[in-house]
Tab-separated table of C-alpha atoms in Angstrom:
chain	number	residue	atom	x	y	z
Q	1	MET	CA	-16.952	25.566	-2.855
Q	2	ASN	CA	-18.169	22.107	-1.815
Q	3	GLU	CA	-16.819	21.374	1.668
Q	4	THR	CA	-18.205	17.872	2.132
Q	5	LEU	CA	-15.932	15.452	4.002
Q	6	LEU	CA	-16.517	11.703	4.352
Q	7	ILE	CA	-14.968	10.052	7.416
Q	8	THR	CA	-15.250	6.313	8.080
Q	9	GLY	CA	-14.915	4.804	11.525
Q	10	ALA	CA	-16.331	7.982	13.024
Q	11	SER	CA	-17.946	6.414	16.098
Q	12	SER	CA	-14.808	6.212	18.234
Q	13	GLY	CA	-11.107	6.902	18.523
Q	14	VAL	CA	-9.324	8.831	15.804
Q	15	GLY	CA	-12.389	8.967	13.548
Q	16	LEU	CA	-14.633	10.421	16.244
Q	17	SER	CA	-11.969	12.936	17.223
Q	18	LEU	CA	-11.475	14.054	13.614
Q	19	ALA	CA	-15.218	14.243	12.925
Q	20	LYS	CA	-15.777	16.470	15.952
Q	21	LYS	CA	-12.825	18.695	15.091
Q	22	LEU	CA	-13.516	19.034	11.373
Q	23	SER	CA	-17.293	19.472	11.565
Q	24	GLY	CA	-16.594	23.078	12.467
Q	25	ARG	CA	-15.387	23.689	8.916
Q	26	TYR	CA	-16.713	20.863	6.738
Q	27	HIS	CA	-20.065	19.188	6.354
Q	28	VAL	CA	-19.017	15.799	7.699
Q	29	ILE	CA	-20.504	12.555	6.478
Q	30	ALA	CA	-19.773	10.319	9.459
Q	31	ALA	CA	-19.957	6.603	8.715
Q	32	ALA	CA	-19.516	3.744	11.166
Q	33	ARG	CA	-20.857	0.332	12.087
Q	34	ARG	CA	-22.265	1.533	15.416
Q	35	ILE	CA	-24.965	3.975	14.348
Q	36	ASP	CA	-26.153	4.446	17.940
Q	37	ARG	CA	-22.809	5.960	18.871
Q	38	LEU	CA	-22.912	8.255	15.857
Q	39	ASN	CA	-26.382	9.455	16.830
Q	40	ASP	CA	-25.265	10.042	20.421
Q	41	SER	CA	-22.244	12.058	19.284
Q	42	PHE	CA	-23.735	14.014	16.386
Q	43	GLY	CA	-27.522	13.843	16.663
Q	44	SER	CA	-27.752	17.563	17.460
Q	45	ASN	CA	-25.044	18.665	15.006
Q	46	ASP	CA	-26.645	19.907	11.782
Q	47	ASN	CA	-23.243	19.902	10.127
Q	48	VAL	CA	-22.896	16.114	10.395
Q	49	SER	CA	-24.804	13.436	8.458
Q	50	VAL	CA	-24.540	9.920	9.887
Q	51	TYR	CA	-24.633	6.594	8.050
Q	52	GLN	CA	-24.400	3.038	9.284
Q	53	LEU	CA	-21.613	1.243	7.473
Q	54	ASP	CA	-19.968	-2.101	8.230
Q	55	LEU	CA	-16.806	-2.149	6.129
Q	56	SER	CA	-16.319	-5.878	6.649
Q	57	ASN	CA	-19.378	-6.349	4.415
Q	58	LEU	CA	-18.134	-5.303	0.983
Q	59	ASP	CA	-21.576	-5.450	-0.652
Q	60	GLU	CA	-22.918	-3.141	2.058
Q	61	THR	CA	-19.947	-0.841	1.574
Q	62	GLU	CA	-20.712	-0.465	-2.132
Q	63	SER	CA	-24.424	0.065	-1.439
Q	64	VAL	CA	-23.951	2.687	1.288
Q	65	ILE	CA	-21.354	4.621	-0.705
Q	66	ARG	CA	-23.771	4.728	-3.664
Q	67	GLU	CA	-26.483	5.997	-1.317
Q	68	ILE	CA	-24.158	8.693	0.029
Q	69	LEU	CA	-23.126	9.811	-3.448
Q	70	ASP	CA	-26.745	9.831	-4.655
Q	71	LYS	CA	-27.725	12.135	-1.804
Q	72	HIS	CA	-24.652	14.337	-1.459
Q	73	GLY	CA	-23.164	14.222	-4.959
Q	74	TYR	CA	-19.522	15.069	-5.432
Q	75	ILE	CA	-17.426	14.512	-2.297
Q	76	PRO	CA	-14.126	16.422	-2.481
Q	77	TYR	CA	-12.666	15.331	0.872
Q	78	VAL	CA	-12.326	11.795	2.219
Q	79	ILE	CA	-10.653	10.274	5.271
Q	80	ASN	CA	-10.609	6.475	5.103
Q	81	ASN	CA	-10.053	6.003	8.806
Q	82	ALA	CA	-11.901	2.860	9.915
Q	83	GLY	CA	-9.721	-0.104	10.770
Q	84	ILE	CA	-9.399	-3.267	12.817
Q	85	MET	CA	-6.403	-4.886	14.477
Q	86	HIS	CA	-6.197	-8.646	14.964
Q	87	HIS	CA	-3.454	-10.179	17.102
Q	88	ALA	CA	-2.161	-13.633	16.194
Q	89	ALA	CA	1.094	-15.218	15.101
Q	90	VAL	CA	1.178	-16.318	11.455
Q	91	THR	CA	0.972	-19.967	12.527
Q	92	ASP	CA	-2.151	-19.250	14.591
Q	93	LEU	CA	-3.798	-16.758	12.248
Q	94	MET	CA	-7.124	-17.962	10.886
Q	95	LYS	CA	-7.725	-17.182	7.240
Q	96	GLU	CA	-11.115	-15.685	8.144
Q	97	ASP	CA	-9.419	-13.125	10.406
Q	98	LEU	CA	-6.851	-12.301	7.738
Q	99	LEU	CA	-9.600	-11.811	5.163
Q	100	ARG	CA	-11.651	-9.619	7.513
Q	101	SER	CA	-8.575	-7.462	8.158
Q	102	LEU	CA	-8.020	-7.130	4.416
Q	103	HIS	CA	-11.686	-6.288	3.845
Q	104	VAL	CA	-11.865	-3.543	6.467
Q	105	ASN	CA	-8.355	-2.081	6.234
Q	106	ALA	CA	-7.730	-2.258	2.486
Q	107	ILE	CA	-10.528	-3.458	0.203
Q	108	ALA	CA	-13.283	-1.239	1.659
Q	109	PRO	CA	-11.063	1.879	1.302
Q	110	TYR	CA	-10.377	0.761	-2.279
Q	111	ILE	CA	-14.144	0.597	-2.924
Q	112	ILE	CA	-14.548	4.104	-1.524
Q	113	MET	CA	-11.624	5.428	-3.568
Q	114	LYS	CA	-13.003	3.843	-6.728
Q	115	SER	CA	-16.431	5.360	-6.023
Q	116	VAL	CA	-15.386	8.949	-5.298
Q	117	LEU	CA	-12.488	9.390	-7.735
Q	118	PRO	CA	-14.651	9.861	-10.862
Q	119	GLY	CA	-16.321	12.875	-9.239
Q	120	MET	CA	-12.964	14.255	-8.130
Q	121	ARG	CA	-11.625	13.909	-11.665
Q	122	LYS	CA	-14.697	15.582	-13.155
Q	123	LYS	CA	-14.305	18.546	-10.802
Q	124	ASN	CA	-10.483	18.377	-10.959
Q	125	PHE	CA	-10.210	18.503	-7.193
Q	126	GLY	CA	-9.920	15.999	-4.385
Q	127	ARG	CA	-8.102	15.493	-1.103
Q	128	MET	CA	-7.999	11.982	0.341
Q	129	ILE	CA	-6.319	10.664	3.480
Q	130	ASN	CA	-5.992	6.921	3.947
Q	131	VAL	CA	-5.210	6.235	7.581
Q	132	THR	CA	-2.387	3.730	7.862
Q	133	SER	CA	0.223	2.807	10.451
Q	134	GLY	CA	3.890	2.210	10.957
Q	135	ALA	CA	2.947	-1.479	11.260
Q	136	PRO	CA	3.764	-2.469	7.651
Q	137	LEU	CA	7.134	-0.739	8.018
Q	138	ASN	CA	7.940	-2.488	11.307
Q	139	CYS	CA	6.083	-5.824	10.865
Q	140	SER	CA	5.931	-6.557	14.586
Q	141	GLU	CA	5.466	-10.139	15.693
Q	142	GLY	CA	1.860	-11.147	16.164
Q	143	TYR	CA	0.364	-8.517	13.898
Q	144	ALA	CA	0.684	-10.038	10.427
Q	145	ALA	CA	-2.980	-9.455	9.563
Q	146	TYR	CA	-2.837	-5.796	10.524
Q	147	SER	CA	0.573	-5.114	8.996
Q	148	GLY	CA	-0.279	-6.994	5.810
Q	149	SER	CA	-3.615	-5.261	5.304
Q	150	LYS	CA	-2.102	-1.831	5.885
Q	151	ALA	CA	0.685	-2.693	3.428
Q	152	VAL	CA	-1.999	-3.386	0.813
Q	153	LEU	CA	-3.634	-0.042	1.651
Q	154	ASN	CA	-0.274	1.698	1.254
Q	155	ALA	CA	0.284	0.166	-2.184
Q	156	LEU	CA	-3.239	1.009	-3.347
Q	157	THR	CA	-2.818	4.590	-2.153
Q	158	VAL	CA	0.507	5.218	-3.853
Q	159	THR	CA	-0.733	3.637	-7.082
Q	160	ALA	CA	-3.950	5.667	-7.089
Q	161	ALA	CA	-1.951	8.834	-6.437
Q	162	LYS	CA	0.219	8.144	-9.497
Q	163	GLU	CA	-2.823	7.343	-11.632
Q	164	ASN	CA	-4.400	10.694	-10.726
Q	165	ALA	CA	-1.267	12.842	-10.818
Q	166	ALA	CA	-2.563	14.761	-13.852
Q	167	TYR	CA	-5.452	16.093	-11.740
Q	168	ASP	CA	-5.568	18.350	-8.704
Q	169	ILE	CA	-6.174	15.253	-6.590
Q	170	LYS	CA	-3.943	14.487	-3.621
Q	171	ILE	CA	-4.120	10.995	-2.127
Q	172	ASN	CA	-1.877	10.489	0.881
Q	173	LEU	CA	-1.297	8.167	3.804
Q	174	MET	CA	-1.392	9.289	7.411
Q	175	SER	CA	-0.387	7.398	10.510
Q	176	PRO	CA	-2.128	9.098	13.445
Q	177	GLY	CA	0.598	8.100	15.878
Q	178	PRO	CA	0.443	5.947	19.031
Q	179	CYS	CA	-3.055	7.086	19.966
Q	180	LYS	CA	-5.034	5.482	22.776
Q	181	THR	CA	-8.125	4.025	21.097
Q	182	GLU	CA	-10.325	0.935	21.307
Q	183	ILE	CA	-8.097	-1.024	18.922
Q	184	SER	CA	-4.950	0.313	20.574
Q	185	PRO	CA	-5.724	0.604	24.296
Q	186	PHE	CA	-2.056	0.856	25.236
Q	187	GLY	CA	-1.487	3.952	23.108
Q	188	THR	CA	0.191	6.859	24.835
Q	189	MET	CA	-1.325	9.864	23.039
Q	190	ASP	CA	-4.721	11.459	22.650
Q	191	PRO	CA	-6.201	11.078	19.136
Q	192	GLU	CA	-6.186	14.867	18.719
Q	193	VAL	CA	-2.405	14.641	18.223
Q	194	CYS	CA	-3.092	13.811	14.559
Q	195	HIS	CA	-5.340	16.824	13.909
Q	196	PRO	CA	-2.601	19.162	12.564
Q	197	THR	CA	-1.346	16.542	10.094
Q	198	ALA	CA	-4.878	15.771	8.892
Q	199	GLU	CA	-5.666	19.468	8.429
Q	200	TYR	CA	-2.401	19.936	6.538
Q	201	LEU	CA	-3.244	17.104	4.132
Q	202	LEU	CA	-6.834	18.264	3.592
Q	203	GLY	CA	-5.604	21.787	2.878
Q	204	LEU	CA	-2.850	20.939	0.381
Q	205	ASP	CA	-2.317	23.309	-2.526
Q	206	SER	CA	-2.331	22.046	-6.097
Q	207	ASP	CA	1.457	21.631	-5.979
Q	208	GLY	CA	1.363	19.696	-2.709
Q	209	PRO	CA	2.574	16.127	-2.207
Q	210	THR	CA	0.624	13.060	-3.243
Q	211	GLY	CA	1.242	9.365	-2.690
Q	212	LYS	CA	3.285	10.070	0.447
Q	213	PHE	CA	3.266	8.836	4.048
Q	214	PHE	CA	2.864	11.307	6.921
Q	215	TRP	CA	3.145	10.794	10.669
Q	216	LEU	CA	2.804	13.484	13.358
Q	217	GLY	CA	4.026	16.239	11.052
Q	218	TYR	CA	6.794	14.181	9.470
Q	219	GLU	CA	6.982	12.804	5.939
Q	220	VAL	CA	8.221	9.223	6.270
Q	221	PRO	CA	9.830	7.426	3.307
Q	222	LEU	CA	7.954	4.296	2.294
Q	223	TYR	CA	10.534	2.808	-0.012
Q	224	PRO	CA	14.320	2.572	-0.397
Q	225	ASP	CA	16.182	4.913	-2.736
Q	226	LEU	CA	15.973	3.094	-6.064
Q	227	GLU	CA	17.268	5.870	-8.301
Q	228	GLY	CA	19.394	4.340	-11.025
Q	229	VAL	CA	18.076	0.812	-10.573
Q	230	GLN	CA	17.421	-0.766	-13.976
Q	231	TRP	CA	14.860	-3.443	-13.246
Q	232	LEU	CA	14.560	-4.873	-16.739
Q	233	GLU	CA	18.315	-5.118	-17.128
Q	234	GLY	CA	18.894	-6.529	-13.651
Q	235	ILE	CA	21.218	-3.693	-12.668
Q	236	GLY	CA	21.132	-2.254	-9.143
Q	237	ASN	CA	22.507	0.970	-7.729
Q	238	GLU	CA	25.290	1.678	-5.240
Q	239	LYS	CA	22.828	1.757	-2.319
Q	240	LEU	CA	21.909	-1.904	-2.735
Q	241	ARG	CA	24.143	-4.390	-0.941
Q	242	ARG	CA	25.502	-6.910	-3.388
Q	243	VAL	CA	25.414	-10.438	-1.897
Q	244	LEU	CA	26.491	-12.414	-4.986
Q	245	PRO	CA	29.538	-11.818	-7.196
């Protein structure tokens, strides 16, 4: 069985921790902007292939993913981990910073999903983890770019999961938890805290969940209970608070 695993953002933090942990089982394709760090971490590890990849450059993202697929072929396992966090109130947020957050946190993972899914469909197998956050659920002040971009990633993930439900392809979201990393220096946990959840999602059986959100071993609901809501008829359910007569 092909045990190739692509991990983005593998030069530091959660990505580096996962790449080190999982290279004992998978052949890891470690991609990151800082190729020198990848070489320092994995230069002597024959079970890791390194690629320089700047996800803020969407043309480069498409080119490098094509190069990876040309060399390695079908990739059954993917962890879209790379991300950036920009701090600014909405009134101070520059559109360039919002766009860069969207590029790295949402559009680049979309490009990777779009690139690898045909191979997963052909082989009728794929396991994908898109690393997200509780940010789009909490929408903390000052983090609109981060929360908004992760909300886009969440929507893309759930939609892709539904579109591939007829295949043995599982596409899920994982929040690694409050890990201490370069983009989150005030985190309280070591990145390895997410390892069990990542291994669980990579090892899902064919009847396992897809299009769900997981955090430190918990499944977290993304949406309210909308059972019984009739959108086209404008009829809600008993769990929606009626504000107009």
